[in-house]
Amino acid sequence: MRTFGSSDFWYILQAAQWTVLLSLIAFIGGGVVGLAVALARTGTHRAARALATGFIKVFQGTPLLLQLFLVFFGAPVIGLEIDPWTAAAVALTLNAGSFLGEIWRGCIEAVPRGQWEAAAALGLNYRDRLRDVILPQALKIAVPPTVGYLVQVIKGTSLAAIIGFTELTRAGQIVNNATFEPMVVFSIVAVLYFLLCWPLSLLAGRMERRLALSQASS
């Protein structure tokens, strides 16, 4: 056992970069999955809608921790060797995709029905209606909740510590095991999470207020 020092602080601080990187991978990958899910949910293909609905129910209806376990411990069962980094990225991407898919589905459906009808009256097919008329309007609605959800992604990365991925929480555990100063160690970890999440929360709130004002004035 040793006293908490500057080297321990820098170790925790450096681990924050892995939290940020994992969050970005999960958010970008989840965005790709979420867009596919949202389009399937709002589309006309019945089988695609059913598949997307099932995907959402599975990943929103089970804990993220369990999903991490299933990916990390389940992959070797089917013959796939997987490291904690890859397992965390896959599980978080799929989980984020289910939530972003529902957020964006709601934003697409929030576009007034008259816009769909007007696009149809212009002779646009379904794909062109989405691309040129509906999605640009849905994007404005989607930005605030999407930025807000990024906060949840960042906090969700802390669960990756349980499968051995060394991000911010795991680094705190390692330092605490060596120094046995949990109040100091986890206070620093909490402050770093706050510094990562608080600006995004403020940004999401500001965007929501601007959106409300623009809708009220239109």
Tab-separated table of C-alpha atoms in Angstrom:
chain	number	residue	atom	x	y	z
A	1	MET	CA	0.000	0.000	0.000
A	2	ARG	CA	1.242	3.488	-0.828
A	3	THR	CA	0.052	7.083	-0.641
A	4	PHE	CA	-1.915	8.590	-3.498
A	5	GLY	CA	0.421	10.758	-5.577
A	6	SER	CA	0.681	12.785	-8.744
A	7	SER	CA	1.561	9.706	-10.818
A	8	ASP	CA	-1.751	8.130	-9.761
A	9	PHE	CA	-3.614	11.267	-10.756
A	10	TRP	CA	-1.996	11.288	-14.194
A	11	TYR	CA	-2.770	7.592	-14.627
A	12	ILE	CA	-6.464	8.269	-13.985
A	13	LEU	CA	-6.390	11.340	-16.213
A	14	GLN	CA	-4.803	9.399	-19.075
A	15	ALA	CA	-7.471	6.699	-18.712
A	16	ALA	CA	-10.085	9.368	-19.422
A	17	GLN	CA	-8.926	9.411	-23.042
A	18	TRP	CA	-10.038	5.781	-23.387
A	19	THR	CA	-13.423	6.692	-21.939
A	20	VAL	CA	-13.738	9.451	-24.554
A	21	LEU	CA	-12.556	7.209	-27.380
A	22	LEU	CA	-14.864	4.348	-26.414
A	23	SER	CA	-17.758	6.812	-26.139
A	24	LEU	CA	-17.069	8.178	-29.622
A	25	ILE	CA	-16.850	4.695	-31.139
A	26	ALA	CA	-20.080	3.622	-29.430
A	27	PHE	CA	-21.835	6.864	-30.415
A	28	ILE	CA	-20.747	6.809	-34.064
A	29	GLY	CA	-21.355	3.075	-34.438
A	30	GLY	CA	-24.631	3.399	-32.566
A	31	GLY	CA	-25.593	6.226	-34.898
A	32	VAL	CA	-25.137	3.994	-37.936
A	33	VAL	CA	-27.140	1.201	-36.305
A	34	GLY	CA	-29.714	3.665	-34.971
A	35	LEU	CA	-30.305	5.246	-38.368
A	36	ALA	CA	-30.933	1.817	-39.893
A	37	VAL	CA	-33.304	0.959	-37.042
A	38	ALA	CA	-35.167	4.280	-37.300
A	39	LEU	CA	-35.610	3.954	-41.063
A	40	ALA	CA	-36.768	0.355	-40.685
A	41	ARG	CA	-39.234	1.338	-37.959
A	42	THR	CA	-40.754	4.112	-40.073
A	43	GLY	CA	-40.580	2.248	-43.368
A	44	THR	CA	-43.199	0.309	-45.251
A	45	HIS	CA	-41.507	-3.120	-45.134
A	46	ARG	CA	-43.309	-5.187	-42.509
A	47	ALA	CA	-40.480	-7.666	-41.889
A	48	ALA	CA	-37.935	-4.857	-41.441
A	49	ARG	CA	-40.232	-3.124	-38.954
A	50	ALA	CA	-40.665	-6.324	-36.969
A	51	LEU	CA	-36.906	-6.997	-36.941
A	52	ALA	CA	-36.117	-3.443	-35.811
A	53	THR	CA	-38.779	-3.599	-33.103
A	54	GLY	CA	-37.372	-6.890	-31.815
A	55	PHE	CA	-33.848	-5.443	-31.772
A	56	ILE	CA	-35.010	-2.462	-29.716
A	57	LYS	CA	-36.941	-4.601	-27.247
A	58	VAL	CA	-33.965	-6.897	-26.667
A	59	PHE	CA	-31.360	-4.184	-26.125
A	60	GLN	CA	-33.582	-1.768	-24.221
A	61	GLY	CA	-35.143	-4.547	-22.179
A	62	THR	CA	-31.886	-6.016	-20.848
A	63	PRO	CA	-29.165	-4.350	-18.737
A	64	LEU	CA	-26.091	-3.019	-20.517
A	65	LEU	CA	-23.950	-4.939	-18.018
A	66	LEU	CA	-25.549	-8.203	-19.139
A	67	GLN	CA	-24.957	-7.285	-22.778
A	68	LEU	CA	-21.260	-6.716	-22.013
A	69	PHE	CA	-21.081	-10.133	-20.368
A	70	LEU	CA	-22.830	-11.845	-23.275
A	71	VAL	CA	-20.492	-10.322	-25.862
A	72	PHE	CA	-17.286	-10.811	-23.868
A	73	PHE	CA	-17.972	-14.318	-22.563
A	74	GLY	CA	-20.278	-15.456	-25.361
A	75	ALA	CA	-17.947	-14.796	-28.296
A	76	PRO	CA	-15.380	-17.486	-27.246
A	77	VAL	CA	-18.217	-20.014	-26.982
A	78	ILE	CA	-18.827	-19.686	-30.724
A	79	GLY	CA	-15.122	-19.687	-31.509
A	80	LEU	CA	-14.427	-15.953	-31.634
A	81	GLU	CA	-11.544	-14.636	-29.557
A	82	ILE	CA	-12.386	-11.149	-28.339
A	83	ASP	CA	-10.557	-8.658	-26.146
A	84	PRO	CA	-12.205	-6.305	-23.623
A	85	TRP	CA	-11.809	-3.298	-25.940
A	86	THR	CA	-13.659	-4.961	-28.831
A	87	ALA	CA	-16.309	-6.465	-26.554
A	88	ALA	CA	-17.022	-3.099	-24.944
A	89	ALA	CA	-17.190	-1.348	-28.322
A	90	VAL	CA	-19.592	-3.932	-29.784
A	91	ALA	CA	-21.911	-4.055	-26.767
A	92	LEU	CA	-22.042	-0.286	-26.347
A	93	THR	CA	-22.575	0.245	-30.083
A	94	LEU	CA	-25.542	-2.115	-30.192
A	95	ASN	CA	-27.000	-0.660	-27.011
A	96	ALA	CA	-26.602	2.910	-28.272
A	97	GLY	CA	-28.094	1.904	-31.615
A	98	SER	CA	-31.291	0.714	-29.967
A	99	PHE	CA	-31.793	3.971	-28.074
A	100	LEU	CA	-30.749	6.281	-30.897
A	101	GLY	CA	-33.021	4.332	-33.238
A	102	GLU	CA	-36.011	5.049	-31.015
A	103	ILE	CA	-35.029	8.688	-30.534
A	104	TRP	CA	-34.691	9.234	-34.262
A	105	ARG	CA	-37.868	7.275	-35.054
A	106	GLY	CA	-39.757	9.680	-32.813
A	107	CYS	CA	-38.128	12.643	-34.543
A	108	ILE	CA	-39.058	11.340	-37.990
A	109	GLU	CA	-42.649	10.767	-36.895
A	110	ALA	CA	-42.709	14.251	-35.322
A	111	VAL	CA	-42.478	15.818	-38.779
A	112	PRO	CA	-46.045	16.970	-39.604
A	113	ARG	CA	-47.994	14.523	-41.730
A	114	GLY	CA	-48.715	17.317	-44.183
A	115	GLN	CA	-45.044	17.318	-45.161
A	116	TRP	CA	-45.307	13.657	-46.196
A	117	GLU	CA	-48.468	14.366	-48.151
A	118	ALA	CA	-46.953	17.408	-49.858
A	119	ALA	CA	-43.874	15.405	-50.870
A	120	ALA	CA	-46.102	12.658	-52.245
A	121	ALA	CA	-48.130	15.215	-54.169
A	122	LEU	CA	-44.921	16.341	-55.862
A	123	GLY	CA	-44.485	12.812	-57.186
A	124	LEU	CA	-41.485	11.927	-55.008
A	125	ASN	CA	-40.987	8.267	-54.214
A	126	TYR	CA	-40.519	7.111	-50.604
A	127	ARG	CA	-36.721	7.341	-50.651
A	128	ASP	CA	-36.710	10.840	-52.135
A	129	ARG	CA	-39.377	11.965	-49.685
A	130	LEU	CA	-37.186	10.883	-46.797
A	131	ARG	CA	-33.946	12.278	-48.200
A	132	ASP	CA	-35.162	15.631	-49.485
A	133	VAL	CA	-38.096	16.527	-47.248
A	134	ILE	CA	-38.495	14.503	-44.061
A	135	LEU	CA	-34.968	13.797	-42.793
A	136	PRO	CA	-33.732	17.418	-43.034
A	137	GLN	CA	-36.637	18.497	-40.819
A	138	ALA	CA	-36.245	15.524	-38.476
A	139	LEU	CA	-32.548	16.348	-38.088
A	140	LYS	CA	-33.342	19.692	-36.458
A	141	ILE	CA	-35.623	17.976	-33.956
A	142	ALA	CA	-33.131	15.172	-33.303
A	143	VAL	CA	-30.029	17.204	-32.445
A	144	PRO	CA	-30.901	18.151	-28.812
A	145	PRO	CA	-31.932	14.656	-27.607
A	146	THR	CA	-29.024	13.101	-29.515
A	147	VAL	CA	-26.494	15.346	-27.789
A	148	GLY	CA	-28.219	14.629	-24.485
A	149	TYR	CA	-27.986	10.887	-25.072
A	150	LEU	CA	-24.221	11.174	-25.612
A	151	VAL	CA	-24.012	11.924	-21.886
A	152	GLN	CA	-25.595	8.540	-21.177
A	153	VAL	CA	-23.115	6.850	-23.501
A	154	ILE	CA	-20.171	8.401	-21.649
A	155	LYS	CA	-21.527	7.266	-18.284
A	156	GLY	CA	-22.342	3.832	-19.684
A	157	THR	CA	-18.691	3.233	-20.575
A	158	SER	CA	-17.970	2.882	-16.855
A	159	LEU	CA	-19.563	-0.571	-16.968
A	160	ALA	CA	-16.781	-1.742	-19.294
A	161	ALA	CA	-14.570	-1.871	-16.195
A	162	ILE	CA	-16.322	-5.094	-15.197
A	163	ILE	CA	-14.829	-6.979	-18.170
A	164	GLY	CA	-11.342	-5.551	-17.617
A	165	PHE	CA	-11.313	-2.619	-20.026
A	166	THR	CA	-9.148	0.099	-18.475
A	167	GLU	CA	-11.161	3.274	-18.813
A	168	LEU	CA	-11.785	5.949	-16.191
A	169	THR	CA	-13.623	3.796	-13.648
A	170	ARG	CA	-11.284	0.836	-14.031
A	171	ALA	CA	-8.247	3.108	-13.612
A	172	GLY	CA	-9.811	4.395	-10.407
A	173	GLN	CA	-10.260	0.841	-9.145
A	174	ILE	CA	-6.633	-0.012	-9.932
A	175	VAL	CA	-5.297	3.064	-8.137
A	176	ASN	CA	-7.622	2.516	-5.185
A	177	ASN	CA	-6.413	-1.087	-4.821
A	178	ALA	CA	-2.836	0.217	-4.610
A	179	THR	CA	-3.457	3.221	-2.331
A	180	PHE	CA	-6.648	2.295	-0.474
A	181	GLU	CA	-7.836	5.910	-0.553
A	182	PRO	CA	-11.293	5.531	-2.101
A	183	MET	CA	-12.577	9.001	-1.179
A	184	VAL	CA	-9.688	10.705	-2.938
A	185	VAL	CA	-9.558	8.363	-5.918
A	186	PHE	CA	-13.249	8.146	-6.731
A	187	SER	CA	-13.818	11.842	-6.055
A	188	ILE	CA	-11.288	12.558	-8.813
A	189	VAL	CA	-12.999	10.020	-11.077
A	190	ALA	CA	-16.385	11.635	-10.375
A	191	VAL	CA	-15.044	15.123	-11.135
A	192	LEU	CA	-13.607	13.926	-14.466
A	193	TYR	CA	-16.935	12.354	-15.443
A	194	PHE	CA	-18.662	15.591	-14.486
A	195	LEU	CA	-16.266	17.644	-16.611
A	196	LEU	CA	-16.974	15.359	-19.578
A	197	CYS	CA	-20.755	15.278	-19.193
A	198	TRP	CA	-21.750	18.682	-17.850
A	199	PRO	CA	-20.874	20.744	-20.963
A	200	LEU	CA	-22.845	18.288	-23.111
A	201	SER	CA	-25.850	18.561	-20.774
A	202	LEU	CA	-25.701	22.344	-21.014
A	203	LEU	CA	-25.414	22.160	-24.791
A	204	ALA	CA	-28.388	19.799	-25.064
A	205	GLY	CA	-30.509	22.073	-22.857
A	206	ARG	CA	-29.564	25.136	-24.888
A	207	MET	CA	-30.442	23.361	-28.130
A	208	GLU	CA	-33.811	22.290	-26.739
A	209	ARG	CA	-34.620	25.885	-25.754
A	210	ARG	CA	-33.599	27.201	-29.174
A	211	LEU	CA	-35.708	24.551	-30.880
A	212	ALA	CA	-38.710	25.419	-28.700
A	213	LEU	CA	-38.308	29.114	-29.525
A	214	SER	CA	-38.006	28.467	-33.261
A	215	GLN	CA	-41.103	26.272	-33.230
A	216	ALA	CA	-43.031	28.868	-31.255
A	217	SER	CA	-42.116	31.627	-33.700
A	218	SER	CA	-42.895	29.584	-36.822
